[in-house]
Protein backbone atom coordinates (compact mmCIF):
# COMPACT_ATOMS: atom_id res chain seq x y z
CA UNK A 1 0.00 0.00 0.00
CA UNK A 2 1.29 3.44 -0.95
CA UNK A 3 0.03 6.17 1.39
CA UNK A 4 0.39 9.86 0.62
CA UNK A 5 -0.73 11.53 3.85
CA UNK A 6 0.01 15.22 3.89
CA UNK A 7 2.85 14.93 1.39
CA UNK A 8 1.71 17.77 -0.83
CA UNK A 9 4.36 19.53 -2.89
CA UNK A 10 5.17 23.21 -2.37
CA UNK A 11 3.35 23.91 -5.64
CA UNK A 12 0.11 22.28 -4.47
CA UNK A 13 0.27 23.81 -0.99
CA UNK A 14 0.64 27.30 -2.45
CA UNK A 15 -2.17 26.80 -4.99
CA UNK A 16 -4.48 25.49 -2.26
CA UNK A 17 -3.74 28.43 0.06
CA UNK A 18 -4.22 30.93 -2.76
CA UNK A 19 -7.57 29.35 -3.67
CA UNK A 20 -8.89 28.82 -0.12
CA UNK A 21 -7.70 32.04 1.50
CA UNK A 22 -7.01 34.52 -1.28
CA UNK A 23 -9.89 33.83 -3.68
CA UNK A 24 -7.72 32.77 -6.59
CA UNK A 25 -8.91 30.13 -9.04
CA UNK A 26 -7.60 26.67 -8.25
CA UNK A 27 -5.82 25.21 -11.29
CA UNK A 28 -7.49 21.88 -12.04
CA UNK A 29 -4.98 19.54 -13.68
CA UNK A 30 -5.84 18.08 -17.08
CA UNK A 31 -4.08 14.82 -16.20
CA UNK A 32 -2.56 12.91 -13.30
CA UNK A 33 0.59 10.85 -13.82
CA UNK A 34 2.42 8.55 -11.45
CA UNK A 35 6.21 8.95 -11.43
CA UNK A 36 8.91 6.73 -9.92
CA UNK A 37 11.97 8.02 -8.05
CA UNK A 38 15.26 6.52 -6.94
CA UNK A 39 15.58 8.98 -4.00
CA UNK A 40 13.68 11.88 -2.43
CA UNK A 41 12.22 14.02 -5.23
CA UNK A 42 12.45 17.29 -3.30
CA UNK A 43 9.49 19.51 -2.41
CA UNK A 44 9.39 20.90 -5.94
CA UNK A 45 9.90 17.58 -7.71
CA UNK A 46 12.27 16.98 -10.56
CA UNK A 47 15.16 15.45 -8.64
CA UNK A 48 15.90 11.71 -8.88
CA UNK A 49 13.09 10.65 -11.24
CA UNK A 50 13.85 7.45 -13.15
CA UNK A 51 15.36 8.23 -16.56
CA UNK A 52 15.76 4.74 -18.08
CA UNK A 53 14.74 4.10 -21.70
CA UNK A 54 11.87 1.81 -20.62
CA UNK A 55 10.38 4.38 -18.23
CA UNK A 56 7.49 6.80 -18.66
CA UNK A 57 5.11 8.31 -16.12
CA UNK A 58 1.81 6.44 -16.09
CA UNK A 59 -1.59 8.05 -16.67
CA UNK A 60 -3.70 7.45 -13.56
CA UNK A 61 -6.92 7.83 -15.63
CA UNK A 62 -5.56 5.61 -18.43
CA UNK A 63 -6.87 7.89 -21.15
CA UNK A 64 -10.20 8.52 -19.45
CA UNK A 65 -11.50 11.62 -17.74
CA UNK A 66 -9.34 12.79 -14.83
CA UNK A 67 -12.31 12.12 -12.52
CA UNK A 68 -11.92 8.38 -13.19
CA UNK A 69 -8.38 8.23 -11.78
CA UNK A 70 -9.37 8.23 -8.09
CA UNK A 71 -12.36 7.22 -6.00
CA UNK A 72 -14.67 9.86 -4.50
CA UNK A 73 -13.18 11.04 -1.18
CA UNK A 74 -14.44 9.70 2.14
CA UNK A 75 -13.24 11.35 5.35
CA UNK A 76 -10.56 13.21 3.40
CA UNK A 77 -9.10 10.12 1.71
CA UNK A 78 -9.18 8.89 -1.89
CA UNK A 79 -7.59 5.88 -3.60
CA UNK A 80 -6.56 5.03 -7.14
CA UNK A 81 -9.48 3.60 -9.12
CA UNK A 82 -7.45 1.78 -11.78
CA UNK A 83 -4.58 -0.69 -11.94
CA UNK A 84 -1.35 1.09 -12.80
CA UNK A 85 1.36 -0.84 -14.66
CA UNK A 86 4.72 0.54 -15.68
CA UNK A 87 6.61 -1.01 -18.59
CA UNK A 88 8.94 -3.89 -17.78
CA UNK A 89 12.50 -2.98 -16.86
CA UNK A 90 14.71 -3.60 -19.89
CA UNK A 91 18.04 -2.24 -18.68
CA UNK A 92 19.89 -2.72 -15.38
CA UNK A 93 18.17 -3.32 -12.04
CA UNK A 94 16.85 -0.19 -10.35
CA UNK A 95 15.65 0.57 -6.83
CA UNK A 96 12.51 2.69 -6.42
CA UNK A 97 12.29 4.59 -3.12
CA UNK A 98 9.62 7.24 -3.79
CA UNK A 99 6.59 7.87 -5.97
CA UNK A 100 4.85 11.11 -6.90
CA UNK A 101 1.83 12.41 -8.77
CA UNK A 102 2.42 15.01 -11.47
CA UNK A 103 0.03 17.03 -13.61
CA UNK A 104 1.87 16.28 -16.87
CA UNK A 105 3.40 13.31 -18.67
CA UNK A 106 6.71 15.18 -18.78
CA UNK A 107 7.70 18.33 -16.92
CA UNK A 108 4.69 19.94 -15.29
CA UNK A 109 4.20 20.18 -11.55
CA UNK A 110 4.59 17.60 -8.83
CA UNK A 111 1.42 17.48 -6.70
CA UNK A 112 1.90 14.77 -4.06
CA UNK A 113 4.82 12.51 -3.17
CA UNK A 114 5.78 9.87 -0.64
CA UNK A 115 8.49 7.40 0.17
CA UNK A 116 7.75 3.71 -0.14
CA UNK A 117 7.54 1.92 3.20
CA UNK A 118 10.05 -0.51 1.73
CA UNK A 119 12.19 0.31 -1.29
CA UNK A 120 11.43 -1.87 -4.31
CA UNK A 121 14.32 -3.21 -6.38
CA UNK A 122 13.22 -4.05 -9.91
CA UNK A 123 15.25 -6.53 -11.93
CA UNK A 124 15.24 -6.75 -15.73
CA UNK A 125 11.78 -8.03 -16.72
CA UNK A 126 10.08 -6.78 -13.51
CA UNK A 127 7.06 -4.46 -13.65
CA UNK A 128 6.25 -1.84 -11.01
CA UNK A 129 2.50 -1.92 -10.44
CA UNK A 130 -0.12 -0.44 -8.15
CA UNK A 131 -3.40 -2.40 -7.84
CA UNK A 132 -6.77 -0.69 -7.53
CA UNK A 133 -6.89 1.01 -4.09
CA UNK A 134 -3.17 0.29 -3.67
CA UNK A 135 -2.42 3.99 -3.29
CA UNK A 136 -4.29 6.39 -1.06
CA UNK A 137 -4.10 10.13 -0.60
CA UNK A 138 -5.28 11.77 2.59
CA UNK A 139 -5.67 15.52 2.97
CA UNK A 140 -4.42 16.59 6.37
Coordinates of C-alpha atoms in Angstrom, one line a residue:
X1 CA 0.0 0.0 0.0
X2 CA 1.3 3.4 -0.9
X3 CA 0.0 6.2 1.4
X4 CA 0.4 9.9 0.6
X5 CA -0.7 11.5 3.9
X6 CA 0.0 15.2 3.9
X7 CA 2.9 14.9 1.4
X8 CA 1.7 17.8 -0.8
X9 CA 4.4 19.5 -2.9
X10 CA 5.2 23.2 -2.4
X11 CA 3.3 23.9 -5.6
X12 CA 0.1 22.3 -4.5
X13 CA 0.3 23.8 -1.0
X14 CA 0.6 27.3 -2.4
X15 CA -2.2 26.8 -5.0
X16 CA -4.5 25.5 -2.3
X17 CA -3.7 28.4 0.1
X18 CA -4.2 30.9 -2.8
X19 CA -7.6 29.4 -3.7
X20 CA -8.9 28.8 -0.1
X21 CA -7.7 32.0 1.5
X22 CA -7.0 34.5 -1.3
X23 CA -9.9 33.8 -3.7
X24 CA -7.7 32.8 -6.6
X25 CA -8.9 30.1 -9.0
X26 CA -7.6 26.7 -8.2
X27 CA -5.8 25.2 -11.3
X28 CA -7.5 21.9 -12.0
X29 CA -5.0 19.5 -13.7
X30 CA -5.8 18.1 -17.1
X31 CA -4.1 14.8 -16.2
X32 CA -2.6 12.9 -13.3
X33 CA 0.6 10.9 -13.8
X34 CA 2.4 8.5 -11.4
X35 CA 6.2 9.0 -11.4
X36 CA 8.9 6.7 -9.9
X37 CA 12.0 8.0 -8.0
X38 CA 15.3 6.5 -6.9
X39 CA 15.6 9.0 -4.0
X40 CA 13.7 11.9 -2.4
X41 CA 12.2 14.0 -5.2
X42 CA 12.4 17.3 -3.3
X43 CA 9.5 19.5 -2.4
X44 CA 9.4 20.9 -5.9
X45 CA 9.9 17.6 -7.7
X46 CA 12.3 17.0 -10.6
X47 CA 15.2 15.4 -8.6
X48 CA 15.9 11.7 -8.9
X49 CA 13.1 10.6 -11.2
X50 CA 13.8 7.4 -13.2
X51 CA 15.4 8.2 -16.6
X52 CA 15.8 4.7 -18.1
X53 CA 14.7 4.1 -21.7
X54 CA 11.9 1.8 -20.6
X55 CA 10.4 4.4 -18.2
X56 CA 7.5 6.8 -18.7
X57 CA 5.1 8.3 -16.1
X58 CA 1.8 6.4 -16.1
X59 CA -1.6 8.0 -16.7
X60 CA -3.7 7.4 -13.6
X61 CA -6.9 7.8 -15.6
X62 CA -5.6 5.6 -18.4
X63 CA -6.9 7.9 -21.2
X64 CA -10.2 8.5 -19.4
X65 CA -11.5 11.6 -17.7
X66 CA -9.3 12.8 -14.8
X67 CA -12.3 12.1 -12.5
X68 CA -11.9 8.4 -13.2
X69 CA -8.4 8.2 -11.8
X70 CA -9.4 8.2 -8.1
X71 CA -12.4 7.2 -6.0
X72 CA -14.7 9.9 -4.5
X73 CA -13.2 11.0 -1.2
X74 CA -14.4 9.7 2.1
X75 CA -13.2 11.3 5.4
X76 CA -10.6 13.2 3.4
X77 CA -9.1 10.1 1.7
X78 CA -9.2 8.9 -1.9
X79 CA -7.6 5.9 -3.6
X80 CA -6.6 5.0 -7.1
X81 CA -9.5 3.6 -9.1
X82 CA -7.5 1.8 -11.8
X83 CA -4.6 -0.7 -11.9
X84 CA -1.3 1.1 -12.8
X85 CA 1.4 -0.8 -14.7
X86 CA 4.7 0.5 -15.7
X87 CA 6.6 -1.0 -18.6
X88 CA 8.9 -3.9 -17.8
X89 CA 12.5 -3.0 -16.9
X90 CA 14.7 -3.6 -19.9
X91 CA 18.0 -2.2 -18.7
X92 CA 19.9 -2.7 -15.4
X93 CA 18.2 -3.3 -12.0
X94 CA 16.9 -0.2 -10.4
X95 CA 15.7 0.6 -6.8
X96 CA 12.5 2.7 -6.4
X97 CA 12.3 4.6 -3.1
X98 CA 9.6 7.2 -3.8
X99 CA 6.6 7.9 -6.0
X100 CA 4.9 11.1 -6.9
X101 CA 1.8 12.4 -8.8
X102 CA 2.4 15.0 -11.5
X103 CA 0.0 17.0 -13.6
X104 CA 1.9 16.3 -16.9
X105 CA 3.4 13.3 -18.7
X106 CA 6.7 15.2 -18.8
X107 CA 7.7 18.3 -16.9
X108 CA 4.7 19.9 -15.3
X109 CA 4.2 20.2 -11.5
X110 CA 4.6 17.6 -8.8
X111 CA 1.4 17.5 -6.7
X112 CA 1.9 14.8 -4.1
X113 CA 4.8 12.5 -3.2
X114 CA 5.8 9.9 -0.6
X115 CA 8.5 7.4 0.2
X116 CA 7.8 3.7 -0.1
X117 CA 7.5 1.9 3.2
X118 CA 10.0 -0.5 1.7
X119 CA 12.2 0.3 -1.3
X120 CA 11.4 -1.9 -4.3
X121 CA 14.3 -3.2 -6.4
X122 CA 13.2 -4.0 -9.9
X123 CA 15.3 -6.5 -11.9
X124 CA 15.2 -6.7 -15.7
X125 CA 11.8 -8.0 -16.7
X126 CA 10.1 -6.8 -13.5
X127 CA 7.1 -4.5 -13.7
X128 CA 6.2 -1.8 -11.0
X129 CA 2.5 -1.9 -10.4
X130 CA -0.1 -0.4 -8.2
X131 CA -3.4 -2.4 -7.8
X132 CA -6.8 -0.7 -7.5
X133 CA -6.9 1.0 -4.1
X134 CA -3.2 0.3 -3.7
X135 CA -2.4 4.0 -3.3
X136 CA -4.3 6.4 -1.1
X137 CA -4.1 10.1 -0.6
X138 CA -5.3 11.8 2.6
X139 CA -5.7 15.5 3.0
X140 CA -4.4 16.6 6.4

